PDB file of C-alpha atoms and ligand atoms in Angstrom:
ATOM      1  CA  UNK A   1     109.257 204.790 105.910  1.00 42.00           C
ATOM      2  CA  UNK A   2     109.608 207.849 107.981  1.00 46.00           C
ATOM      3  CA  UNK A   3     107.042 208.506 110.608  1.00 53.00           C
ATOM      4  CA  UNK A   4     106.591 212.157 111.621  1.00 52.00           C
ATOM      5  CA  UNK A   5     104.527 213.880 114.353  1.00 59.00           C
ATOM      6  CA  UNK A   6     100.970 214.685 113.660  1.00 61.00           C
ATOM      7  CA  UNK A   7     101.655 218.357 114.086  1.00 63.00           C
ATOM      8  CA  UNK A   8     104.661 218.370 111.487  1.00 71.00           C
ATOM      9  CA  UNK A   9     103.945 220.961 108.673  1.00 75.00           C
ATOM     10  CA  UNK A  10     103.094 219.133 105.501  1.00 77.00           C
ATOM     11  CA  UNK A  11     102.602 215.779 107.046  1.00 81.00           C
ATOM     12  CA  UNK A  12      99.825 213.674 105.731  1.00 85.00           C
ATOM     13  CA  UNK A  13      97.789 210.968 107.566  1.00 89.00           C
ATOM     14  CA  UNK A  14      98.116 207.620 105.675  1.00 91.00           C
ATOM     15  CA  UNK A  15      96.012 204.654 106.437  1.00 95.00           C
ATOM     16  CA  UNK A  16      98.170 201.476 106.758  1.00 96.00           C
ATOM     17  CA  UNK A  17      96.725 198.021 106.736  1.00 97.00           C
ATOM     18  CA  UNK A  18      98.275 194.803 108.113  1.00 98.00           C
ATOM     19  CA  UNK A  19      97.015 191.699 106.535  1.00 98.00           C
ATOM     20  CA  UNK A  20      97.818 188.096 107.445  1.00 98.00           C
ATOM     21  CA  UNK A  21      97.244 184.533 106.570  1.00 98.00           C
ATOM     22  CA  UNK A  22      97.479 181.724 109.153  1.00 98.00           C
ATOM     23  CA  UNK A  23      96.950 178.678 107.026  1.00 97.00           C
ATOM     24  CA  UNK A  24      98.600 177.739 103.769  1.00 97.00           C
ATOM     25  CA  UNK A  25      95.242 176.437 102.530  1.00 98.00           C
ATOM     26  CA  UNK A  26      93.910 180.013 102.612  1.00 98.00           C
ATOM     27  CA  UNK A  27      96.001 180.989  99.540  1.00 98.00           C
ATOM     28  CA  UNK A  28      93.525 181.787  96.721  1.00 98.00           C
ATOM     29  CA  UNK A  29      95.157 181.432  93.197  1.00 97.00           C
ATOM     30  CA  UNK A  30      95.018 184.485  90.936  1.00 95.00           C
ATOM     31  CA  UNK A  31      93.467 184.494  87.521  1.00 93.00           C
ATOM     32  CA  UNK A  32      95.419 182.920  84.584  1.00 92.00           C
ATOM     33  CA  UNK A  33      97.295 185.885  83.211  1.00 93.00           C
ATOM     34  CA  UNK A  34      96.834 186.944  79.477  1.00 89.00           C
ATOM     35  CA  UNK A  35     100.668 186.309  78.974  1.00 92.00           C
ATOM     36  CA  UNK A  36     102.563 183.216  79.725  1.00 95.00           C
ATOM     37  CA  UNK A  37     104.543 184.062  82.863  1.00 97.00           C
ATOM     38  CA  UNK A  38     107.629 182.250  84.190  1.00 97.00           C
ATOM     39  CA  UNK A  39     108.380 182.210  88.000  1.00 98.00           C
ATOM     40  CA  UNK A  40     112.086 182.194  89.055  1.00 98.00           C
ATOM     41  CA  UNK A  41     113.844 182.300  92.264  1.00 98.00           C
ATOM     42  CA  UNK A  42     116.666 184.916  92.079  1.00 98.00           C
ATOM     43  CA  UNK A  43     119.917 183.288  93.357  1.00 97.00           C
ATOM     44  CA  UNK A  44     122.683 185.495  91.847  1.00 96.00           C
ATOM     45  CA  UNK A  45     122.881 189.339  92.188  1.00 97.00           C
ATOM     46  CA  UNK A  46     120.075 189.468  94.773  1.00 98.00           C
ATOM     47  CA  UNK A  47     121.118 192.791  96.259  1.00 98.00           C
ATOM     48  CA  UNK A  48     121.467 194.539  92.761  1.00 98.00           C
ATOM     49  CA  UNK A  49     118.034 192.981  91.672  1.00 98.00           C
ATOM     50  CA  UNK A  50     116.404 194.043  94.930  1.00 98.00           C
ATOM     51  CA  UNK A  51     117.682 197.662  94.825  1.00 98.00           C
ATOM     52  CA  UNK A  52     116.844 197.930  91.060  1.00 98.00           C
ATOM     53  CA  UNK A  53     113.248 196.612  91.516  1.00 98.00           C
ATOM     54  CA  UNK A  54     112.648 198.637  94.536  1.00 98.00           C
ATOM     55  CA  UNK A  55     113.348 201.778  92.425  1.00 97.00           C
ATOM     56  CA  UNK A  56     111.726 200.594  89.224  1.00 97.00           C
ATOM     57  CA  UNK A  57     108.458 199.372  90.680  1.00 97.00           C
ATOM     58  CA  UNK A  58     108.237 201.448  93.765  1.00 95.00           C
ATOM     59  CA  UNK A  59     109.377 204.801  92.419  1.00 92.00           C
ATOM     60  CA  UNK A  60     105.962 205.371  90.853  1.00 90.00           C
ATOM     61  CA  UNK A  61     104.210 204.655  94.241  1.00 92.00           C
ATOM     62  CA  UNK A  62     106.352 206.677  96.540  1.00 85.00           C
ATOM     63  CA  UNK A  63     108.599 204.000  97.925  1.00 90.00           C
ATOM     64  CA  UNK A  64     111.331 206.313  99.148  1.00 86.00           C
ATOM     65  CA  UNK A  65     112.251 205.060 102.607  1.00 88.00           C
ATOM     66  CA  UNK A  66     115.309 203.157 101.059  1.00 95.00           C
ATOM     67  CA  UNK A  67     116.293 205.779  98.585  1.00 91.00           C
ATOM     68  CA  UNK A  68     119.444 206.581 100.448  1.00 94.00           C
ATOM     69  CA  UNK A  69     120.560 203.035 100.937  1.00 97.00           C
ATOM     70  CA  UNK A  70     124.049 202.173  99.852  1.00 98.00           C
ATOM     71  CA  UNK A  71     125.236 199.085  98.068  1.00 98.00           C
ATOM     72  CA  UNK A  72     126.332 197.885 101.470  1.00 98.00           C
ATOM     73  CA  UNK A  73     122.916 198.314 102.898  1.00 98.00           C
ATOM     74  CA  UNK A  74     121.254 196.433 100.053  1.00 98.00           C
ATOM     75  CA  UNK A  75     123.930 193.601 100.360  1.00 98.00           C
ATOM     76  CA  UNK A  76     123.077 193.437 104.009  1.00 98.00           C
ATOM     77  CA  UNK A  77     119.389 193.104 103.320  1.00 98.00           C
ATOM     78  CA  UNK A  78     119.424 190.689 100.469  1.00 98.00           C
ATOM     79  CA  UNK A  79     122.443 188.450 101.212  1.00 98.00           C
ATOM     80  CA  UNK A  80     120.788 186.663 104.193  1.00 97.00           C
ATOM     81  CA  UNK A  81     119.501 183.128 104.275  1.00 97.00           C
ATOM     82  CA  UNK A  82     116.091 184.321 105.372  1.00 98.00           C
ATOM     83  CA  UNK A  83     115.611 186.722 102.477  1.00 98.00           C
ATOM     84  CA  UNK A  84     114.016 185.255  99.295  1.00 98.00           C
ATOM     85  CA  UNK A  85     113.597 186.975  96.018  1.00 98.00           C
ATOM     86  CA  UNK A  86     111.297 185.784  93.186  1.00 98.00           C
ATOM     87  CA  UNK A  87     110.846 187.121  89.762  1.00 98.00           C
ATOM     88  CA  UNK A  88     107.968 186.946  87.302  1.00 98.00           C
ATOM     89  CA  UNK A  89     109.116 187.010  83.644  1.00 98.00           C
ATOM     90  CA  UNK A  90     107.153 187.569  80.497  1.00 98.00           C
ATOM     91  CA  UNK A  91     108.989 186.693  77.377  1.00 97.00           C
ATOM     92  CA  UNK A  92     112.230 186.633  79.340  1.00 96.00           C
ATOM     93  CA  UNK A  93     111.619 190.197  80.759  1.00 97.00           C
ATOM     94  CA  UNK A  94     111.078 190.916  84.482  1.00 98.00           C
ATOM     95  CA  UNK A  95     107.431 191.907  84.916  1.00 98.00           C
ATOM     96  CA  UNK A  96     107.334 191.986  88.689  1.00 98.00           C
ATOM     97  CA  UNK A  97     108.782 190.571  91.932  1.00 98.00           C
ATOM     98  CA  UNK A  98     107.954 189.245  95.306  1.00 98.00           C
ATOM     99  CA  UNK A  99     110.431 189.553  98.136  1.00 98.00           C
ATOM    100  CA  UNK A 100     109.990 187.479 101.285  1.00 98.00           C
ATOM    101  CA  UNK A 101     111.597 188.028 104.709  1.00 98.00           C
ATOM    102  CA  UNK A 102     111.306 185.198 107.217  1.00 98.00           C
ATOM    103  CA  UNK A 103     111.269 186.195 110.825  1.00 97.00           C
ATOM    104  CA  UNK A 104     111.158 182.831 112.809  1.00 97.00           C
ATOM    105  CA  UNK A 105     107.813 181.310 112.199  1.00 98.00           C
ATOM    106  CA  UNK A 106     106.588 184.406 110.424  1.00 98.00           C
ATOM    107  CA  UNK A 107     107.211 185.432 106.774  1.00 98.00           C
ATOM    108  CA  UNK A 108     106.647 189.097 105.670  1.00 98.00           C
ATOM    109  CA  UNK A 109     105.821 189.782 102.133  1.00 98.00           C
ATOM    110  CA  UNK A 110     108.383 192.709 102.319  1.00 98.00           C
ATOM    111  CA  UNK A 111     108.034 193.900  98.777  1.00 98.00           C
ATOM    112  CA  UNK A 112     105.737 192.981  95.899  1.00 98.00           C
ATOM    113  CA  UNK A 113     104.790 194.658  92.696  1.00 98.00           C
ATOM    114  CA  UNK A 114     104.696 194.843  88.946  1.00 98.00           C
ATOM    115  CA  UNK A 115     106.491 197.127  86.656  1.00 98.00           C
ATOM    116  CA  UNK A 116     103.981 199.774  85.402  1.00 97.00           C
ATOM    117  CA  UNK A 117     103.672 198.375  81.828  1.00 96.00           C
ATOM    118  CA  UNK A 118     102.509 195.008  83.218  1.00 97.00           C
ATOM    119  CA  UNK A 119      99.715 196.220  85.493  1.00 96.00           C
ATOM    120  CA  UNK A 120      96.078 195.249  84.570  1.00 94.00           C
ATOM    121  CA  UNK A 121      96.859 191.968  82.828  1.00 94.00           C
ATOM    122  CA  UNK A 122      96.079 189.540  85.528  1.00 95.00           C
ATOM    123  CA  UNK A 123      99.718 189.209  86.490  1.00 97.00           C
ATOM    124  CA  UNK A 124      99.410 190.853  90.019  1.00 98.00           C
ATOM    125  CA  UNK A 125      97.117 188.097  91.317  1.00 98.00           C
ATOM    126  CA  UNK A 126      99.094 185.389  89.768  1.00 97.00           C
ATOM    127  CA  UNK A 127     102.457 186.570  91.109  1.00 98.00           C
ATOM    128  CA  UNK A 128     101.144 187.293  94.604  1.00 98.00           C
ATOM    129  CA  UNK A 129      99.658 183.756  94.917  1.00 98.00           C
ATOM    130  CA  UNK A 130     102.892 182.244  93.604  1.00 98.00           C
ATOM    131  CA  UNK A 131     104.769 184.298  96.349  1.00 98.00           C
ATOM    132  CA  UNK A 132     102.360 183.212  98.973  1.00 98.00           C
ATOM    133  CA  UNK A 133     102.903 179.603  98.103  1.00 98.00           C
ATOM    134  CA  UNK A 134     106.653 180.074  98.316  1.00 98.00           C
ATOM    135  CA  UNK A 135     106.378 181.683 101.684  1.00 98.00           C
ATOM    136  CA  UNK A 136     104.303 178.625 103.050  1.00 98.00           C
ATOM    137  CA  UNK A 137     107.034 176.350 101.694  1.00 98.00           C
ATOM    138  CA  UNK A 138     109.598 177.874 104.075  1.00 98.00           C
ATOM    139  CA  UNK A 139     110.404 175.815 107.164  1.00 97.00           C
ATOM    140  CA  UNK A 140     108.307 176.250 110.364  1.00 98.00           C
ATOM    141  CA  UNK A 141     105.980 178.854 108.945  1.00 98.00           C
ATOM    142  CA  UNK A 142     102.908 179.787 110.915  1.00 98.00           C
ATOM    143  CA  UNK A 143     101.929 183.333 109.686  1.00 98.00           C
ATOM    144  CA  UNK A 144     102.481 185.193 106.440  1.00 98.00           C
ATOM    145  CA  UNK A 145     101.841 188.901 106.637  1.00 98.00           C
ATOM    146  CA  UNK A 146     102.173 192.098 104.712  1.00 98.00           C
ATOM    147  CA  UNK A 147     101.731 195.896 105.142  1.00 97.00           C
ATOM    148  CA  UNK A 148     100.050 197.974 102.520  1.00 97.00           C
ATOM    149  CA  UNK A 149      98.876 201.530 102.623  1.00 95.00           C
ATOM    150  CA  UNK A 150      96.631 203.858 100.749  1.00 93.00           C
ATOM    151  CA  UNK A 151      99.549 205.214  98.799  1.00 91.00           C
ATOM    152  CA  UNK A 152     100.125 201.892  97.079  1.00 94.00           C
ATOM    153  CA  UNK A 153      98.187 200.921  93.953  1.00 95.00           C
ATOM    154  CA  UNK A 154      94.489 201.361  94.477  1.00 95.00           C
ATOM    155  CA  UNK A 155      93.933 197.578  93.743  1.00 97.00           C
ATOM    156  CA  UNK A 156      96.731 196.451  96.084  1.00 98.00           C
ATOM    157  CA  UNK A 157      94.473 195.914  99.203  1.00 98.00           C
ATOM    158  CA  UNK A 158      91.856 194.135  97.093  1.00 98.00           C
ATOM    159  CA  UNK A 159      94.543 191.927  95.611  1.00 98.00           C
ATOM    160  CA  UNK A 160      95.796 190.773  99.029  1.00 98.00           C
ATOM    161  CA  UNK A 161      92.343 190.057 100.189  1.00 98.00           C
ATOM    162  CA  UNK A 162      91.350 188.275  96.981  1.00 98.00           C
ATOM    163  CA  UNK A 163      94.474 185.939  97.604  1.00 98.00           C
ATOM    164  CA  UNK A 164      93.210 185.134 101.061  1.00 98.00           C
ATOM    165  CA  UNK A 165      95.009 187.432 103.341  1.00 98.00           C
ATOM    166  CA  UNK A 166      92.770 188.946 106.097  1.00 98.00           C
ATOM    167  CA  UNK A 167      93.139 192.423 107.679  1.00 98.00           C
ATOM    168  CA  UNK A 168      94.312 192.112 111.287  1.00 98.00           C
ATOM    169  CA  UNK A 169      95.214 195.754 111.946  1.00 97.00           C
ATOM    170  CA  UNK A 170      94.708 199.240 110.616  1.00 97.00           C
ATOM    171  CA  UNK A 171      96.777 202.247 111.653  1.00 95.00           C
ATOM    172  CA  UNK A 172      97.236 205.862 110.732  1.00 93.00           C
ATOM    173  CA  UNK A 173     100.912 206.910 110.104  1.00 89.00           C
ATOM    174  CA  UNK A 174     101.903 210.563 109.517  1.00 86.00           C
ATOM    175  CA  UNK A 175     104.276 210.906 106.611  1.00 81.00           C
ATOM    176  CA  UNK A 176     106.085 213.733 104.900  1.00 76.00           C
ATOM    177  CA  UNK A 177     105.341 214.009 101.081  1.00 69.00           C
ATOM    178  CA  UNK A 178     108.864 212.848 100.034  1.00 58.00           C
ATOM    179  CA  UNK A 179     108.754 209.774 102.262  1.00 47.00           C
ATOM    180  CA  UNK A 180     105.422 208.396 101.285  1.00 45.00           C
ATOM    181  CA  UNK A 181     104.571 204.750 100.556  1.00 48.00           C
ATOM    182  CA  UNK A 182     106.307 201.464 101.191  1.00 48.00           C
TER     183      UNK A 182
HETATM  184  C1  LIG B   1      98.874 195.783  93.110  1.00 71.71           C
HETATM  185  C2  LIG B   1      99.191 195.220  91.709  1.00 71.71           C
HETATM  186  C3  LIG B   1     100.108 194.059  91.837  1.00 71.71           C
HETATM  187  C4  LIG B   1      97.905 194.735  91.051  1.00 71.71           C
HETATM  188  O1  LIG B   1      98.253 194.423  89.788  1.00 71.71           O
HETATM  189  P1  LIG B   1      97.155 194.034  88.657  1.00 71.71           P
HETATM  190  O2  LIG B   1      97.814 193.909  87.397  1.00 71.71           O
HETATM  191  O3  LIG B   1      95.909 194.957  88.840  1.00 71.71           O
HETATM  192  O4  LIG B   1      96.638 192.619  89.113  1.00 71.71           O
HETATM  193  P2  LIG B   1      95.563 191.633  88.533  1.00 71.71           P
HETATM  194  O5  LIG B   1      95.076 192.247  87.274  1.00 71.71           O
HETATM  195  O6  LIG B   1      96.094 190.243  88.619  1.00 71.71           O
HETATM  196  O7  LIG B   1      94.362 191.801  89.696  1.00 71.71           O
HETATM  197  C5  LIG B   1      94.659 191.244  91.003  1.00 71.71           C
HETATM  198  C6  LIG B   1      93.513 191.761  91.877  1.00 71.71           C
HETATM  199  O8  LIG B   1      93.504 193.050  91.978  1.00 71.71           O
HETATM  200  C7  LIG B   1      92.164 193.455  92.205  1.00 71.71           C
HETATM  201  N1  LIG B   1      91.908 194.251  90.973  1.00 71.71           N
HETATM  202  C8  LIG B   1      92.492 194.399  89.895  1.00 71.71           C
HETATM  203  N2  LIG B   1      91.907 195.300  88.999  1.00 71.71           N
HETATM  204  C9  LIG B   1      90.896 195.725  89.721  1.00 71.71           C
HETATM  205  C10 LIG B   1      89.824 196.663  89.379  1.00 71.71           C
HETATM  206  N3  LIG B   1      89.844 197.286  88.275  1.00 71.71           N
HETATM  207  N4  LIG B   1      88.833 196.899  90.348  1.00 71.71           N
HETATM  208  C11 LIG B   1      88.878 196.262  91.541  1.00 71.71           C
HETATM  209  N5  LIG B   1      89.839 195.336  91.906  1.00 71.71           N
HETATM  210  C12 LIG B   1      90.780 195.104  90.927  1.00 71.71           C
HETATM  211  C13 LIG B   1      91.389 192.191  92.255  1.00 71.71           C
HETATM  212  O9  LIG B   1      91.256 191.846  93.547  1.00 71.71           O
HETATM  213  C14 LIG B   1      92.146 191.231  91.479  1.00 71.71           C
HETATM  214  O10 LIG B   1      91.962 189.845  91.940  1.00 71.71           O
HETATM  215  P3  LIG B   1      90.926 188.921  90.968  1.00 71.71           P
HETATM  216  O11 LIG B   1      91.563 188.839  89.596  1.00 71.71           O
HETATM  217  O12 LIG B   1      90.942 187.679  91.770  1.00 71.71           O
HETATM  218  O13 LIG B   1      89.620 189.652  91.068  1.00 71.71           O
HETATM  219  C15 LIG B   1      99.767 196.308  90.838  1.00 71.71           C
HETATM  220  O14 LIG B   1      98.932 197.379  90.656  1.00 71.71           O
HETATM  221  C16 LIG B   1     101.169 196.848  91.285  1.00 71.71           C
HETATM  222  O15 LIG B   1     102.119 196.130  91.318  1.00 71.71           O
HETATM  223  N6  LIG B   1     101.173 198.121  91.780  1.00 71.71           N
HETATM  224  C17 LIG B   1     102.432 198.824  92.151  1.00 71.71           C
HETATM  225  C18 LIG B   1     103.009 198.264  93.476  1.00 71.71           C
HETATM  226  C19 LIG B   1     102.122 197.999  94.532  1.00 71.71           C
HETATM  227  O16 LIG B   1     101.220 198.784  94.925  1.00 71.71           O
HETATM  228  N7  LIG B   1     102.427 196.940  95.190  1.00 71.71           N
HETATM  229  C20 LIG B   1     101.767 196.584  96.419  1.00 71.71           C
HETATM  230  C21 LIG B   1     102.288 197.286  97.459  1.00 71.71           C
HETATM  231  S1  LIG B   1     102.158 196.476  99.121  1.00 71.71           S
END
């Protein structure tokens, strides 16, 4: 994400929420989805999957801050022991993903989302609660957190709250139109 000065021509004020969870017991399961969904940890090709899903999921929601990343950038991001990528699959097809980044005792839900055709079927709640449970299974975790902003899906904030995350900060960031979201 690129932050710009308040006075920059064309810049837009975007509200950004930080939400957190401090207790694994706080995870609230999502509804049972209409379709059977499988949950899978990605082990092979993490960088390619991460890059592809960032574009396929986030492209519709203005996730542009990594658009210029090279294959080496994606490899540097994904091929680390503290990076964890989980996929949701419906009838063998990827419907969405959760990407976790552990930073000591904290785990960030770095990316999360559904492919457009799978939105609105109960998969978003299910996938997020599965991702949160994975986050709390990592060693030494004391806090799980996420950023979302008003450019994300209109139900994104509600989904995080419904899964037991609590708003701990609200900020305004100034963004240029081509670098919105994330
Ligand atoms: C955010 C996203 C995952 C929600 O997916 P979804 O298919 O709507 O998810 P679900 O149908 O499982 O609903 C999950 C929650 O969203 C909220 N929600 C969904 N539809 C809603 C509606 N029509 N009105 C109000 N809240 C709604 C509810 O909190 C719901 O939880 P509940 O079932 O316990 O009530 C999906 O829109 C998405 O992936 N968007 C693109 C990427 C994105 O914005 N990711 C988050 C970025 S940080």
